[in-house]
Coordinates of C-alpha atoms in Angstrom, one line a residue:
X1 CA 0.0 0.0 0.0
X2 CA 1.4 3.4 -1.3
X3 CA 1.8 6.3 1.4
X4 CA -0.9 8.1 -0.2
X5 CA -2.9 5.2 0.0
X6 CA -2.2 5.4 4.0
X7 CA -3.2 8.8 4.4
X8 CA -6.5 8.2 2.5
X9 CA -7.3 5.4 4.4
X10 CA -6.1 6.6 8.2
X11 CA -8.1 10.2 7.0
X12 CA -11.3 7.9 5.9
X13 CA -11.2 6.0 9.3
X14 CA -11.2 9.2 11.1
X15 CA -13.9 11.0 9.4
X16 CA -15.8 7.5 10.1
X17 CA -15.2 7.1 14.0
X18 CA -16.4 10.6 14.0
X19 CA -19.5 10.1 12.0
X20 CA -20.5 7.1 14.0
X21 CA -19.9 8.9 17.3
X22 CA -22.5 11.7 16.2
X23 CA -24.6 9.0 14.4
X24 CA -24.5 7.1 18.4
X25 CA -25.6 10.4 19.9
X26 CA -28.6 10.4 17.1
X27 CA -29.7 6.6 17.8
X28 CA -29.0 6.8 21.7
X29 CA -32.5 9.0 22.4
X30 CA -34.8 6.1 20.7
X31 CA -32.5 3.6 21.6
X32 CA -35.4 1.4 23.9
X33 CA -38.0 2.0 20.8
X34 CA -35.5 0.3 18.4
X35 CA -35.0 -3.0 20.7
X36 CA -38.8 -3.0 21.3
X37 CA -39.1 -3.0 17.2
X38 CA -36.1 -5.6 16.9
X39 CA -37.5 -8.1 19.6
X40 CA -40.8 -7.4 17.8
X41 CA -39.7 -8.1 14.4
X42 CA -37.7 -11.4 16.0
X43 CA -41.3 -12.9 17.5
X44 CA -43.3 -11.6 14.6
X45 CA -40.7 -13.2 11.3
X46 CA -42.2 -16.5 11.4
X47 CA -45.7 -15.2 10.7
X48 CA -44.4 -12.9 8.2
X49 CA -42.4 -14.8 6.3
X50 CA -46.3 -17.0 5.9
X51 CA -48.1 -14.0 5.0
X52 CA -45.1 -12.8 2.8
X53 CA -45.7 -15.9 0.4
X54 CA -49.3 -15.1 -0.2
X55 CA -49.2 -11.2 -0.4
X56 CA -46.3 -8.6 -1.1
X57 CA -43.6 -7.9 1.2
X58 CA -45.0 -3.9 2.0
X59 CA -48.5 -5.5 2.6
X60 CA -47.3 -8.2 4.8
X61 CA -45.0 -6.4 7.0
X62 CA -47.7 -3.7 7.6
X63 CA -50.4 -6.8 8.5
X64 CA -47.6 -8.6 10.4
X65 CA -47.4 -5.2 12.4
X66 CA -51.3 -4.8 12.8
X67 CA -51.4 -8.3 14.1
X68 CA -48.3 -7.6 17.0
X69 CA -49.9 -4.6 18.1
X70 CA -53.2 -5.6 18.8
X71 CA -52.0 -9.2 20.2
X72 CA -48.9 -8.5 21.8
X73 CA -47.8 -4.4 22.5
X74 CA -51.4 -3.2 23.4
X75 CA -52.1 -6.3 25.8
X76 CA -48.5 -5.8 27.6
X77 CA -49.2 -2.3 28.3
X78 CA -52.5 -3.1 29.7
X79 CA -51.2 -6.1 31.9
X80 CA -48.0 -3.8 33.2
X81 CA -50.4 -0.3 34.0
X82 CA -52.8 -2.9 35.8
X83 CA -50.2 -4.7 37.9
X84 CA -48.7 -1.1 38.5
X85 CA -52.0 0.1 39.8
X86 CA -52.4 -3.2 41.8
X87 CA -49.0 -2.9 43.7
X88 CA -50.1 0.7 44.6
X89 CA -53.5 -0.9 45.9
X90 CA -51.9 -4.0 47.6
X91 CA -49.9 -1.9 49.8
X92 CA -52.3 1.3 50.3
X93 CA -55.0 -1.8 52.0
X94 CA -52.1 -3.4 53.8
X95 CA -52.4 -1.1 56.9
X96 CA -50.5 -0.8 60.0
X97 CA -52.7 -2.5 62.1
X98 CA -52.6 -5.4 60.4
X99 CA -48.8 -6.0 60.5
X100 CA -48.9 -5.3 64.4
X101 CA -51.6 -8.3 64.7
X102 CA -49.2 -10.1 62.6
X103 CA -46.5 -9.3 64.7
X104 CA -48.7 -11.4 67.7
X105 CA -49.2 -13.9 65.1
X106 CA -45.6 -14.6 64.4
X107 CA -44.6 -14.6 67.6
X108 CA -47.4 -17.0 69.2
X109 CA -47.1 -19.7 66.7
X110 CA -43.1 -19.5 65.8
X111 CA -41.9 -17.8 68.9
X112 CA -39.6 -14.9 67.2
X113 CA -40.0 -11.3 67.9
X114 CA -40.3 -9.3 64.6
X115 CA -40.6 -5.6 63.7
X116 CA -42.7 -6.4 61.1
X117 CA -43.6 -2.3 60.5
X118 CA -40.5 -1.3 59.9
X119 CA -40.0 -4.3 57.3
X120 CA -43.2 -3.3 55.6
X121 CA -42.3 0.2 55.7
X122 CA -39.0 -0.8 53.9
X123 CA -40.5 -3.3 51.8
X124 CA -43.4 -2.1 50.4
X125 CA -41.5 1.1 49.6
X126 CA -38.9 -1.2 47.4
X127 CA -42.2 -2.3 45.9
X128 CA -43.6 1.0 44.6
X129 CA -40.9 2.1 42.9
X130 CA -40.1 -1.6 41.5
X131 CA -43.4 -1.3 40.2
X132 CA -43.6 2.1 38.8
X133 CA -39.6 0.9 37.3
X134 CA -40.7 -1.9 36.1
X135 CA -43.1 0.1 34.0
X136 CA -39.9 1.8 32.8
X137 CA -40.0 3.9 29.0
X138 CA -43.6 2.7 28.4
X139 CA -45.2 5.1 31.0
X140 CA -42.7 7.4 32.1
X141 CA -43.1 9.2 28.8
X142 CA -46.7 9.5 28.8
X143 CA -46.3 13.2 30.3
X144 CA -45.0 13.8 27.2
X145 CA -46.8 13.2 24.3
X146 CA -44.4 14.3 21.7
X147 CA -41.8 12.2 22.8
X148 CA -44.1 9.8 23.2
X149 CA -45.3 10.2 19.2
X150 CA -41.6 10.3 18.4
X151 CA -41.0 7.4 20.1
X152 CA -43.8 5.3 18.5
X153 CA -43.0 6.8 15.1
X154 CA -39.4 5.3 15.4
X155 CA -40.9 1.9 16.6
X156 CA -43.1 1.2 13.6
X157 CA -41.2 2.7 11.0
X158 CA -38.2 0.0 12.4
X159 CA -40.2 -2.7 13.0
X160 CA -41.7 -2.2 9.6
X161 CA -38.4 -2.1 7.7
X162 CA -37.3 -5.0 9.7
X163 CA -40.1 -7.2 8.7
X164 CA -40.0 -6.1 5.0
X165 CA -36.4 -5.8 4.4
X166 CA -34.9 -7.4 7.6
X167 CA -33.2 -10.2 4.8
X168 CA -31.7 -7.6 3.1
X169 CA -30.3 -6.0 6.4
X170 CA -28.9 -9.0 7.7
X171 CA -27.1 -10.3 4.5
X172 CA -26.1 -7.0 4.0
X173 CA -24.1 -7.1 7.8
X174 CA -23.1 -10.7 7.2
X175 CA -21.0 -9.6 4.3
X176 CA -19.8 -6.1 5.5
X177 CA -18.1 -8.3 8.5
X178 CA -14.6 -8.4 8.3
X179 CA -14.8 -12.3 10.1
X180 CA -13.7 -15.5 8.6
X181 CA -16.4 -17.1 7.0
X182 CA -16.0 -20.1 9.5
X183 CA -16.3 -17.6 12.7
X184 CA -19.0 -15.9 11.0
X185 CA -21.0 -18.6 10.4
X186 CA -20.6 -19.4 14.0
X187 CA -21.2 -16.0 15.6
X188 CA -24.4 -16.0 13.5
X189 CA -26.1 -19.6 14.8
X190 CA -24.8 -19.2 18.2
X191 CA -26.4 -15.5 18.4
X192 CA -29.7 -17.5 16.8
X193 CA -30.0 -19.9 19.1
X194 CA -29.1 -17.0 22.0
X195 CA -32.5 -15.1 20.8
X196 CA -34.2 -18.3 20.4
X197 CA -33.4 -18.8 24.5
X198 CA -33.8 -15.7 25.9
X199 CA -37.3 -15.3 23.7
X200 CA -38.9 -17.7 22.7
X201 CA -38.0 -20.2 25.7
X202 CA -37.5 -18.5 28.8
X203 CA -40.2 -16.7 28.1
X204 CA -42.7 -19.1 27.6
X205 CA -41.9 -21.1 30.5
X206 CA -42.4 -17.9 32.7
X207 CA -45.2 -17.3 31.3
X208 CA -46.6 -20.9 31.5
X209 CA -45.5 -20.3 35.3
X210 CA -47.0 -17.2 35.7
X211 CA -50.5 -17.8 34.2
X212 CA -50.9 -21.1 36.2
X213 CA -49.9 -19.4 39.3
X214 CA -52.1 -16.9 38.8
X215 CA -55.1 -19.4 37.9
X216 CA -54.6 -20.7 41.6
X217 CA -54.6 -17.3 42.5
X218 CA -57.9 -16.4 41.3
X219 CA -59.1 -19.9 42.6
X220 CA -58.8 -19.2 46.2
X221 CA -60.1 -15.8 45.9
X222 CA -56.7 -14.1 46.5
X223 CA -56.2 -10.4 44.7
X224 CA -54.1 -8.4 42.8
X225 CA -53.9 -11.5 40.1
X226 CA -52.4 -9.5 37.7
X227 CA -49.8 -7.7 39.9
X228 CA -48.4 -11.7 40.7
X229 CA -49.2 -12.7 37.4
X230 CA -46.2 -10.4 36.3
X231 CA -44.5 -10.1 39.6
X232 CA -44.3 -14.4 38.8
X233 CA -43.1 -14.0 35.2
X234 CA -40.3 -12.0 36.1
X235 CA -39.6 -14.2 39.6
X236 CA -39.4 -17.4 37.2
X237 CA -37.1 -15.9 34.6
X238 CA -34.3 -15.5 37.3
X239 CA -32.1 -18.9 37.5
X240 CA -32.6 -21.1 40.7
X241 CA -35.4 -19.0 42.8
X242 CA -38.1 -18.9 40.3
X243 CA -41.5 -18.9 41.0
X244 CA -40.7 -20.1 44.1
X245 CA -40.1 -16.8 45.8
X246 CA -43.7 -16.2 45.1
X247 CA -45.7 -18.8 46.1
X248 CA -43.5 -19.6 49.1
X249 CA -43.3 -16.3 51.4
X250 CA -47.3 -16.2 50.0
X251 CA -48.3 -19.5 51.4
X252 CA -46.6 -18.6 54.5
X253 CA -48.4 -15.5 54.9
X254 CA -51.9 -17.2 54.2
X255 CA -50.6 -19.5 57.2
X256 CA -49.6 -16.9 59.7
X257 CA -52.8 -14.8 58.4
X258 CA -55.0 -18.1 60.0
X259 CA -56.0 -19.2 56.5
X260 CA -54.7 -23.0 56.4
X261 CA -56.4 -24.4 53.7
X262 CA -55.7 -22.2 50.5
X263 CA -51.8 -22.0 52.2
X264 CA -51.7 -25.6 51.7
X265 CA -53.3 -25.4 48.8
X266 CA -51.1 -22.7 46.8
X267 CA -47.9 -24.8 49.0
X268 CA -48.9 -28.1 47.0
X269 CA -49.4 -26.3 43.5
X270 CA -46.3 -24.8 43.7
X271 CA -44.4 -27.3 44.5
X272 CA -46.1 -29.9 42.5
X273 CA -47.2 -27.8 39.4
X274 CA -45.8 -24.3 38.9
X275 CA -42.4 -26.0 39.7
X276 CA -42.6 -29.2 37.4
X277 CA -43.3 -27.1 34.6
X278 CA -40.3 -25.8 34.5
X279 CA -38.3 -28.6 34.6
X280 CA -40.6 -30.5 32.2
X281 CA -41.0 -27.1 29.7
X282 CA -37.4 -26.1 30.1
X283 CA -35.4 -28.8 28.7
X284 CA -38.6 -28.7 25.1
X285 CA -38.3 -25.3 24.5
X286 CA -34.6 -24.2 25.4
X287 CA -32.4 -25.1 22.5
X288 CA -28.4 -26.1 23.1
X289 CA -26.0 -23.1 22.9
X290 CA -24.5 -19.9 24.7
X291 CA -25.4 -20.4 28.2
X292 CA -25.4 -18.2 31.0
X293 CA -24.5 -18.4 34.7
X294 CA -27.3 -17.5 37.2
X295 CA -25.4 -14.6 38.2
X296 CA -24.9 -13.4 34.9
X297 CA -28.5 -13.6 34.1
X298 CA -29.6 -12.0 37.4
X299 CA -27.4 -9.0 36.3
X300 CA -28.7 -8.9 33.0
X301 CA -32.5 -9.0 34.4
X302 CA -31.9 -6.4 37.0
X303 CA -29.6 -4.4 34.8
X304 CA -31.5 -3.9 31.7
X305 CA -34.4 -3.3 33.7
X306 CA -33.0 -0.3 35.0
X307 CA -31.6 1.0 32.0
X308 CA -34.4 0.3 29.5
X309 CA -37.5 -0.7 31.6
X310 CA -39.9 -3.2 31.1
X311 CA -38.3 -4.0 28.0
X312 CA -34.5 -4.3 29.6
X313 CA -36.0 -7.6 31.4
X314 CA -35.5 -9.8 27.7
X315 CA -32.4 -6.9 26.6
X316 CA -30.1 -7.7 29.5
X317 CA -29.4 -10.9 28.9
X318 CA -29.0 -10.7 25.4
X319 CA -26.5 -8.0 25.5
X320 CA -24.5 -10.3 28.1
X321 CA -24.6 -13.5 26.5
X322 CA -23.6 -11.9 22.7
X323 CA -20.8 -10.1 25.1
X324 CA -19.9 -13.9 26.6
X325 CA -20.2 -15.2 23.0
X326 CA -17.7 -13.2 21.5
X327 CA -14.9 -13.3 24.5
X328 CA -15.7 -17.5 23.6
X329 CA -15.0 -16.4 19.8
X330 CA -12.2 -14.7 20.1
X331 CA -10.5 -16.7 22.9
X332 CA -10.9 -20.1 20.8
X333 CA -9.6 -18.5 17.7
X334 CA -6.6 -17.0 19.3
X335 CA -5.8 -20.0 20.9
X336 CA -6.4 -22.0 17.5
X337 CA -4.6 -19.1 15.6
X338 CA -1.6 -19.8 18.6
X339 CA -1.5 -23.4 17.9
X340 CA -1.2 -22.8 14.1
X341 CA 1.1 -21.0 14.6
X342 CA 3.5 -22.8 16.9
X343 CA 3.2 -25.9 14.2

């Protein structure tokens, strides 16, 4: 390469590290909206790609998008401002005198001394702004109705061109990589089978969870169904605790609370049912590939949560495991590329 040819090329990569730091600072604003309309366009391929073979690829994207509104987005923000307004209710009724009568109740049949206010103080505090967090981007911006135009704008004009040209897009990236085709080839199924996981599977067997806990729920007359129907779905996506941590401390308190039978009740469905499930479900719909440590998960959950909302809950972990994927890329490379090299 000629000198000339050098300075053209070290001149081309500057004026390109500067364009894609301004072009970040575009993106970062409606950053949220564009994973909504990825994750969107990820559930809502398969039907597309059906309609697409019957009608044109503008027509069937714009359906495709018709159908995912009405059946998934508009349902989820329902669900989420109900549960929201159900934790505010749950702990509003949950009054002082009641925790000091459980205070007697704990100590009479357990024999511990508990400062059950100041726990509920603490607690249900943690709970109201979990709740209103949990909510994240999708209500937050409601104050604001432009932004909140904007930010729908941004969503379905993604999600559109995603589902109509989302082909294009990605055989378009697959080539512009600078990878090996072997390593590319590789990065692309394992990222696959990562979205496949993070969901398709774990969230179905969350929501499998969730929906039959909350069944039992309404069964014995218990409220708030939706606030544990989602406060269960996002218990059971976290590794080892589960579902558990719901229907535990809740038959527990049904016990202390002098209620015996639909303790016992909601003990034996848990642990017969909600927990089964998962170990039946798990292994059908979870496919082999990048896997991640509870603790990495747990940060991913908790994590995206807090940086994108509602939506960080699926985002966290993905981000994670494609950061896990490629350290396991380039580590198994180098160490090939080392061997090579040494023969």
């Amino acid at each position: 390469m000629s000198a000339e040819s050098k300075r053209s090329k070290r001149f081309l990569l500057l004026i390109g590290a500067l364009v894609g730091l301004v072009s970040l600072f575009i993106v970062l604003p409606f950053l949220t909206w564009i994973f909504i309309a990825v994750i969107l366009a990820y559930a809502l391929t398969p039907l597309n790609d059906r309609l697409s073979q019957r009608l044109g690829a503008g027509l069937s994207a714009g359906l495709s998008m018709l159908i995912g509104l009405f059946l998934i987005v508009l349902p989820i923000v329902i669900i989420l401002g109900i549960a929201v307004n159900q934790a505010r209710q749950l702990f509003a009724d949950f009054e002082l005198r009641d925790v000091t009568q459980l205070d007697k109740v704990i100590a009479e049949r357990i024999g511990l001394q508990v400062d059950t206010a100041t726990l509920h103080e603490a607690f249900s505090g943690a709970i109201k702004t979990g709740a209103q967090g949990l909510a994240g981007n999708l209500f937050s911006i409601i104050g604001g109705l432009p932004e909140l135009f904007i930010g729908f704008t941004v969503l379905f004009f993604v999600l559109f061109y995603l589902l109509k040209d989302g082909d294009k897009a990605v055989a378009w990236f697959r080539e512009m990589l600078p990878i090996e085709p072997e390593v590319r080839e590789e990065l692309f199924e394992e990222t696959s089978l990562l979205l496949h996981n993070s969901l398709v599977g774990t969230v179905t067997v969350a929501g499998v969870q969730a929906i039959l806990l909350g069944l039992v729920f309404l069964v014995l007359g218990l409220g708030n169904v939706i606030f544990w129907i989602v406060t269960t779905f996002i218990a059971a996506m976290i590794p080892i605790v589960g579902a558990s941590i719901v229907w535990i401390p809740a038959s527990l308190y049904l016990f202390l609370a002098d209620r015996p039978f639909p303790a016992v009740v909601l003990l034996i469905f848990g642990a017969g049912v909600v927990s089964t499930v998962d170990n039946i479900l798990r292994p059908i719909v979870i496919r082999r590939g990048t896997q991640l440590s509870p603790a990495v998960t747990i940060i991913g959950i908790f994590g995206g949560i807090s940086l994108f909302g509602f939506i960080g809950l699926f985002i966290g972990p993905i981000v994670l495991g494609l950061m896990k994927l490629i350290i396991e890329i380039l580590v198994q490379e180098y160490s090939e590329s080392g061997a090579v090299k040494q023969e």
